[in-house]
Coordinates of C-alpha atoms in Angstrom, one line a residue:
M17 CA 69.9 5.3 29.0
H18 CA 73.3 6.9 29.6
Y19 CA 73.1 9.8 27.3
E20 CA 76.7 10.9 27.6
T21 CA 77.9 7.4 26.6
A22 CA 75.6 7.4 23.6
L23 CA 77.0 10.8 22.4
D24 CA 80.6 9.5 22.9
T25 CA 79.8 6.4 20.9
A26 CA 78.2 8.4 18.0
L27 CA 81.1 10.8 17.8
Q28 CA 83.7 8.1 18.1
R29 CA 82.1 6.3 15.2
L30 CA 82.8 9.3 13.0
H31 CA 86.5 9.4 14.2
D32 CA 86.9 5.7 13.6
E33 CA 85.6 6.0 10.0
G34 CA 87.8 8.9 9.3
R35 CA 85.0 11.3 8.5
Y36 CA 84.7 13.4 11.7
R37 CA 84.3 17.0 10.3
T38 CA 86.5 19.8 11.7
F39 CA 85.6 23.4 11.3
I40 CA 88.4 25.6 10.0
D41 CA 88.2 29.1 11.4
I42 CA 89.0 31.6 8.7
E43 CA 88.7 35.3 8.4
R44 CA 88.1 36.6 4.9
R45 CA 89.7 39.9 4.2
K46 CA 87.6 42.5 2.4
G47 CA 89.0 43.2 -1.1
H48 CA 91.5 40.4 -1.0
F49 CA 89.4 37.3 -1.8
P50 CA 90.5 34.4 -2.2
H51 CA 93.0 35.3 0.5
A52 CA 92.1 34.7 4.1
V53 CA 93.6 34.2 7.5
W54 CA 93.4 30.8 9.2
R55 CA 93.1 31.0 13.0
R56 CA 94.6 27.8 14.4
P57 CA 93.3 26.3 17.6
D58 CA 96.5 27.4 19.4
G59 CA 95.7 31.1 18.6
T60 CA 98.4 31.4 15.9
E61 CA 97.5 32.6 12.4
R62 CA 98.4 31.6 8.9
D63 CA 97.7 33.3 5.5
I64 CA 95.8 30.9 3.3
T65 CA 94.1 30.8 -0.1
V66 CA 90.5 29.6 -0.2
W67 CA 90.0 26.9 -2.8
C68 CA 86.8 25.3 -1.7
G69 CA 84.4 28.2 -1.3
N70 CA 81.0 28.5 -3.1
D71 CA 81.5 32.3 -3.6
Y72 CA 82.3 31.2 -7.2
L73 CA 82.7 34.6 -8.7
G74 CA 83.9 36.6 -5.7
M75 CA 80.7 38.6 -5.5
G76 CA 80.7 38.4 -1.7
Q77 CA 83.3 41.2 -1.8
H78 CA 82.1 43.1 -4.9
P79 CA 81.8 46.9 -4.3
A80 CA 78.3 47.0 -5.8
V81 CA 77.1 44.4 -3.4
L82 CA 78.7 45.9 -0.4
Q83 CA 77.5 49.4 -1.2
A84 CA 73.9 48.1 -1.6
M85 CA 74.1 46.4 1.7
H86 CA 75.5 49.5 3.5
D87 CA 72.8 51.7 2.0
A88 CA 70.0 49.3 3.1
L89 CA 71.5 48.9 6.6
D90 CA 71.8 52.6 7.1
A91 CA 68.2 53.1 5.8
T92 CA 66.4 50.3 7.7
G93 CA 68.6 48.8 10.4
A94 CA 69.6 45.2 11.0
G95 CA 66.7 42.7 11.0
S96 CA 63.5 42.5 9.0
G97 CA 61.4 42.4 12.2
G98 CA 59.2 39.4 11.5
T99 CA 58.0 36.8 9.1
R100 CA 56.9 37.8 5.7
N101 CA 53.3 37.7 6.7
I102 CA 53.9 39.7 9.9
S103 CA 55.9 42.9 9.2
G104 CA 58.8 41.1 7.5
T105 CA 58.0 42.1 3.9
T106 CA 59.9 45.2 2.9
V107 CA 60.5 47.0 -0.3
W108 CA 63.9 45.3 -0.4
H109 CA 62.3 41.8 -0.4
K110 CA 59.9 42.8 -3.2
R111 CA 62.7 44.3 -5.3
L112 CA 64.7 41.1 -4.9
E113 CA 61.8 38.9 -5.9
A114 CA 61.2 41.1 -9.0
E115 CA 64.9 40.8 -9.9
I116 CA 64.8 37.0 -9.6
A117 CA 61.5 36.7 -11.6
D118 CA 63.1 38.8 -14.3
L119 CA 66.2 36.7 -14.3
H120 CA 64.4 33.5 -15.0
G121 CA 61.6 34.9 -17.2
K122 CA 58.9 33.9 -14.7
E123 CA 55.9 35.8 -13.5
A124 CA 56.9 35.7 -9.8
A125 CA 59.6 34.6 -7.3
L126 CA 59.6 33.7 -3.6
V127 CA 62.6 34.3 -1.4
F128 CA 63.4 31.9 1.5
T129 CA 66.2 32.0 4.1
S130 CA 68.2 29.4 2.1
A131 CA 67.9 27.2 -1.0
Y132 CA 67.8 24.2 1.3
I133 CA 64.6 25.6 2.9
A134 CA 63.2 26.6 -0.5
N135 CA 63.6 23.0 -1.7
D136 CA 62.4 21.4 1.4
A137 CA 59.4 23.7 1.9
T138 CA 58.3 23.7 -1.7
L139 CA 58.6 19.9 -2.4
S140 CA 56.9 19.0 0.9
T141 CA 54.1 21.4 0.2
L142 CA 53.2 20.5 -3.4
P143 CA 51.1 17.4 -2.6
K144 CA 48.8 19.7 -0.6
L145 CA 48.3 21.6 -3.7
F146 CA 48.0 18.6 -6.1
P147 CA 46.4 15.7 -4.2
G148 CA 47.7 12.3 -5.3
L149 CA 50.9 13.9 -6.7
I150 CA 53.7 11.5 -7.6
I151 CA 57.2 13.0 -7.5
Y152 CA 60.0 11.4 -9.6
S153 CA 63.3 12.3 -8.1
D154 CA 66.8 11.8 -9.4
A155 CA 68.8 9.4 -7.2
L156 CA 71.6 12.0 -6.7
N157 CA 69.4 15.0 -5.9
H158 CA 70.6 17.2 -3.0
A159 CA 69.7 16.4 0.6
S160 CA 67.2 19.3 0.7
M161 CA 65.2 17.8 -2.2
I162 CA 65.3 14.3 -0.7
E163 CA 64.1 15.7 2.6
G164 CA 61.3 17.6 1.0
V165 CA 60.1 14.6 -1.1
R166 CA 60.4 12.3 2.0
R167 CA 58.4 14.6 4.2
N168 CA 55.5 15.4 1.8
G169 CA 53.6 12.2 2.6
G170 CA 52.9 11.6 -1.1
A171 CA 54.1 8.9 -3.6
K172 CA 57.6 9.1 -4.8
R173 CA 59.7 7.3 -7.4
I174 CA 63.5 7.4 -7.5
F175 CA 65.1 7.2 -11.0
R176 CA 68.7 6.3 -11.6
H177 CA 71.0 9.3 -11.9
N178 CA 70.4 11.1 -15.2
D179 CA 68.8 7.9 -16.6
V180 CA 66.1 9.2 -18.9
A181 CA 65.1 5.6 -20.0
H182 CA 64.5 4.6 -16.4
L183 CA 62.5 7.7 -15.7
R184 CA 60.3 6.9 -18.7
E185 CA 59.7 3.4 -17.4
L186 CA 58.6 4.8 -14.0
L187 CA 56.3 7.4 -15.6
A188 CA 54.8 4.9 -17.9
A189 CA 54.0 2.5 -15.1
D190 CA 51.9 4.9 -13.2
D191 CA 48.3 6.0 -13.6
P192 CA 48.2 8.4 -16.6
A193 CA 45.6 10.6 -14.8
A194 CA 47.8 11.0 -11.6
P195 CA 49.4 14.4 -11.2
K196 CA 53.2 14.1 -11.6
L197 CA 56.3 16.2 -11.0
I198 CA 59.9 15.5 -12.0
A199 CA 62.6 16.9 -9.7
F200 CA 66.2 17.1 -10.8
E201 CA 69.3 19.4 -10.9
S202 CA 71.0 21.2 -13.6
I203 CA 74.5 20.7 -12.2
Y204 CA 75.2 18.0 -9.6
S205 CA 77.8 19.7 -7.4
M206 CA 79.9 16.8 -6.2
D207 CA 80.8 15.4 -9.7
G208 CA 80.0 18.6 -11.7
D209 CA 77.9 16.7 -14.2
F210 CA 74.8 18.2 -16.0
G211 CA 71.2 17.0 -15.9
P212 CA 69.6 16.2 -19.2
I213 CA 67.1 19.1 -19.1
A214 CA 65.7 18.9 -22.6
E215 CA 65.1 15.2 -22.4
I216 CA 63.4 15.4 -19.1
C217 CA 61.2 18.3 -20.3
D218 CA 60.2 16.1 -23.3
L219 CA 59.1 13.3 -20.9
A220 CA 57.2 15.8 -18.8
D221 CA 55.3 17.0 -21.9
E222 CA 54.6 13.4 -23.0
F223 CA 53.3 12.3 -19.5
G224 CA 51.7 15.5 -18.4
A225 CA 54.2 16.2 -15.5
L226 CA 55.4 19.4 -13.9
T227 CA 59.1 20.1 -13.9
Y228 CA 61.2 21.2 -10.8
I229 CA 64.8 22.1 -11.4
D230 CA 67.5 22.9 -8.8
E231 CA 69.9 25.4 -10.4
V232 CA 71.7 26.2 -7.2
H233 CA 75.2 25.6 -8.6
A234 CA 74.4 27.2 -11.9
V235 CA 72.7 30.5 -11.2
G236 CA 75.1 33.3 -11.8
M237 CA 77.5 30.9 -13.6
Y238 CA 75.8 30.0 -16.9
G239 CA 73.7 31.7 -19.5
P240 CA 74.1 35.2 -21.0
R241 CA 72.5 36.8 -17.9
G242 CA 73.5 34.2 -15.4
A243 CA 70.2 32.5 -15.0
G244 CA 71.7 29.1 -15.2
V245 CA 72.1 26.1 -17.5
A246 CA 68.4 26.3 -18.5
E247 CA 69.0 29.8 -19.8
R248 CA 72.2 28.8 -21.6
D249 CA 70.3 26.0 -23.3
R250 CA 67.2 28.2 -23.9
L251 CA 64.9 25.9 -21.9
M252 CA 63.7 28.1 -19.0
H253 CA 60.2 28.4 -20.5
R254 CA 59.8 24.6 -20.3
L255 CA 60.5 24.5 -16.5
D256 CA 57.6 25.0 -14.1
I257 CA 59.6 25.7 -10.9
I258 CA 63.2 26.9 -10.7
N259 CA 65.1 26.7 -7.4
G260 CA 68.2 28.8 -6.9
T261 CA 70.4 30.4 -4.3
M262 CA 72.0 33.7 -3.5
A263 CA 74.7 32.1 -1.3
K264 CA 77.0 30.8 -4.0
A265 CA 77.7 32.7 -7.2
Y266 CA 75.8 35.7 -6.0
G267 CA 78.0 35.8 -2.9
V268 CA 75.4 36.6 -0.2
M269 CA 72.7 34.4 1.4
G270 CA 69.2 33.1 0.8
G271 CA 67.3 30.9 -1.6
Y272 CA 64.3 31.1 -3.8
I273 CA 61.8 29.6 -6.3
A274 CA 60.7 31.2 -9.5
A275 CA 57.5 30.1 -11.2
S276 CA 54.1 31.3 -12.3
A277 CA 52.3 33.8 -10.2
K278 CA 49.7 31.2 -9.1
M279 CA 52.3 28.6 -8.2
V280 CA 54.3 31.1 -6.1
D281 CA 51.1 32.4 -4.4
A282 CA 50.1 28.8 -3.5
V283 CA 53.5 27.9 -2.1
R284 CA 53.6 31.2 -0.2
S285 CA 50.2 30.5 1.3
Y286 CA 50.7 26.8 2.3
A287 CA 54.4 26.1 3.0
P288 CA 55.2 26.1 6.7
G289 CA 58.9 26.6 6.0
F290 CA 58.0 30.0 4.5
I291 CA 55.1 31.1 6.6
F292 CA 56.7 30.6 10.0
T293 CA 60.3 31.8 9.3
T294 CA 61.6 35.3 9.9
S295 CA 62.5 36.9 6.6
I296 CA 66.1 37.6 5.6
P297 CA 67.4 41.1 6.7
P298 CA 66.7 43.9 4.3
A299 CA 70.4 44.6 3.9
V300 CA 70.9 41.0 2.8
A301 CA 68.0 41.3 0.3
A302 CA 69.6 44.5 -1.1
G303 CA 72.9 42.8 -1.5
C304 CA 71.4 39.9 -3.3
A305 CA 69.4 42.1 -5.7
A306 CA 72.6 44.1 -6.5
S307 CA 74.6 41.0 -7.2
I308 CA 71.9 39.4 -9.4
A309 CA 71.6 42.7 -11.3
F310 CA 75.3 43.0 -11.8
L311 CA 75.8 39.5 -13.1
K312 CA 73.1 40.1 -15.7
T313 CA 75.4 42.6 -17.4
P314 CA 78.3 42.1 -19.8
Q315 CA 80.6 42.7 -16.8
G316 CA 79.1 39.6 -15.2
Q317 CA 79.8 37.6 -18.4
H318 CA 83.4 38.6 -18.1
L319 CA 83.6 37.1 -14.6
R320 CA 81.9 33.9 -15.9
D321 CA 84.3 33.6 -18.8
A322 CA 87.3 34.1 -16.5
Q323 CA 86.0 31.5 -14.0
Q324 CA 85.5 28.9 -16.7
L325 CA 89.0 29.6 -18.1
H326 CA 90.6 29.1 -14.7
A327 CA 88.6 25.9 -14.1
R328 CA 89.8 24.5 -17.5
I329 CA 93.4 25.4 -16.7
L330 CA 93.3 23.8 -13.3
K331 CA 91.7 20.6 -14.6
A332 CA 94.2 20.3 -17.5
R333 CA 97.2 20.8 -15.2
L334 CA 96.0 18.3 -12.5
K335 CA 95.1 15.8 -15.3
G336 CA 98.7 16.3 -16.6
L337 CA 100.0 15.1 -13.3
G338 CA 97.9 11.9 -13.6
L339 CA 95.5 12.8 -10.8
P340 CA 92.0 11.3 -11.0
I341 CA 90.0 14.3 -12.0
I342 CA 86.2 14.0 -12.4
D343 CA 85.5 16.3 -15.5
H344 CA 82.1 16.7 -16.9
G345 CA 82.8 20.2 -18.4
S346 CA 81.4 22.3 -15.6
H347 CA 83.1 24.8 -13.3
I348 CA 83.6 22.3 -10.5
V349 CA 87.0 20.5 -10.1
P350 CA 86.7 17.3 -8.0
V351 CA 89.8 15.2 -7.3
H352 CA 88.8 11.6 -6.5
V353 CA 90.6 10.2 -3.4
G354 CA 88.3 7.3 -2.4
D355 CA 89.3 7.0 1.2
P356 CA 88.2 9.3 4.0
V357 CA 91.5 9.1 6.0
H358 CA 93.7 9.9 3.0
C359 CA 91.3 12.6 1.9
K360 CA 91.5 14.3 5.3
R361 CA 95.3 13.9 5.5
I362 CA 95.8 15.6 2.1
S363 CA 93.5 18.4 3.1
D364 CA 95.3 18.9 6.4
M365 CA 98.7 19.0 4.8
L366 CA 97.6 21.4 2.0
L367 CA 96.4 23.8 4.7
E368 CA 99.3 23.5 7.1
D369 CA 102.2 23.1 4.7
H370 CA 101.0 25.1 1.7
G371 CA 98.4 27.5 2.8
V372 CA 95.8 25.9 0.5
Y373 CA 92.4 25.5 2.0
V374 CA 90.2 22.8 0.4
Q375 CA 87.9 20.7 2.7
P376 CA 87.6 16.9 2.3
I377 CA 84.2 15.8 1.0
N378 CA 83.1 12.6 2.8
F379 CA 80.0 10.5 3.4
P380 CA 77.1 11.3 3.6
T381 CA 77.7 14.2 1.2
V382 CA 79.1 11.6 -1.3
P383 CA 78.8 7.8 -1.2
R384 CA 81.5 5.9 0.8
G385 CA 84.5 5.1 -1.3
T386 CA 84.1 8.2 -3.5
E387 CA 85.6 10.7 -1.0
R388 CA 87.2 13.7 -2.8
L389 CA 88.7 17.1 -2.7
R390 CA 86.5 19.6 -4.5
F391 CA 88.3 22.7 -5.8
T392 CA 86.3 25.7 -6.9
P393 CA 88.5 28.1 -8.9
S394 CA 87.2 31.7 -9.3
P395 CA 88.0 34.6 -11.6
V396 CA 90.2 36.1 -8.8
H397 CA 92.5 33.0 -8.4
D398 CA 95.5 34.1 -10.4
A399 CA 98.1 32.1 -12.3
G400 CA 100.5 32.1 -9.4
Q401 CA 97.9 30.6 -7.1
I402 CA 96.9 28.0 -9.6
D403 CA 100.6 27.1 -10.0
R404 CA 101.1 26.7 -6.3
V405 CA 98.1 24.5 -5.8
V406 CA 99.1 22.2 -8.7
K407 CA 102.6 21.9 -7.3
A408 CA 101.3 21.2 -3.8
M409 CA 98.9 18.5 -5.0
D410 CA 101.8 16.9 -7.0
A411 CA 104.0 16.8 -3.9
L412 CA 101.4 15.6 -1.5
W413 CA 100.0 12.9 -3.8
S414 CA 103.5 11.3 -3.8
H415 CA 104.3 12.1 -0.1
C416 CA 101.1 10.3 1.1
A417 CA 102.2 7.3 -0.9
L418 CA 98.8 7.0 -2.5
N419 CA 98.6 4.6 -5.4
R420 CA 97.1 6.7 -8.2
A421 CA 96.1 3.7 -10.3
E422 CA 94.0 2.3 -7.3
L423 CA 92.4 5.7 -6.6
S424 CA 91.4 6.0 -10.3
A425 CA 89.8 2.6 -10.4

């Protein structure tokens, strides 16, 4: 086999389909988020405003988070020194897991290097703990959940997105004595729609199933202490395993599960993705704990309220222009384009001509034909920045000669 030719073919396929992904090199400036500097390939620079980041509340630059990280770095040094089982468990990791368990009202929590690994490692391990386990997975679950379910070697059933009736059919068709688990999300990040948590919990009670919820795009953002949609809806006690991240609203890095002490102990003891991975640095753990603690306070609620307000304003103004907004009432603002080439073109022109940075979202992140721009307004995007992005979108939508009626169809 000619390996270089195979690589050229694979990469050219992405270019031909208009979905080759380009890294945009940016430098965030401390204390000035969402402002950043874009370093072009030719070495020149341009001031930009970040409109597609997952640091939803700007906590990645919050003084409380930075101070906690500085203190831990000065006290302990850079890395953790090993896996959690071999010298990599520090007081900072234990404090973080206690903070997370308190957040979700669970007995225990377990920190992973990312929420992707937390999902993959946990879901692929559960059949070892519950022989014969059947996992019922929402069709639009995140890739990390899909991978964990695929790799676990057990039985799986895929139910249509948010279709509780279809889920019921699948549950009813299986052996009542078989162990079962329903895996779903609270907010699906590409459309911004909500999972039917209460209805799924009702089915879990009826059919004796465990529940596994991914709250990655909701933790920090919803609920009186930022524990997510399940906290907002007073349903956390009905969920057996909660997955979350510190890399989005909490502004740092890492993922976790929160559950009963026995569940956490079992996953800790059996999951290769946890056992054989070096733990996150103590300074990162300290920053995560500080961010979670801050967002539990009334000051955290102020940030959540401001973010929701800015999301509503941006949606209303883009809708007023006739742009095809996907609006399910969450903090996420997707603009449907429906073509990878057009999506990339608008993204490039927003960056080059207007200093607005929003990445195109293409297949396989979303299905073909549903390509979009996904805006993530934050509390620190001000009225002037919102005005500029709305005017830029209005101008470019017309400039690119995109037929809005076709794109909305």
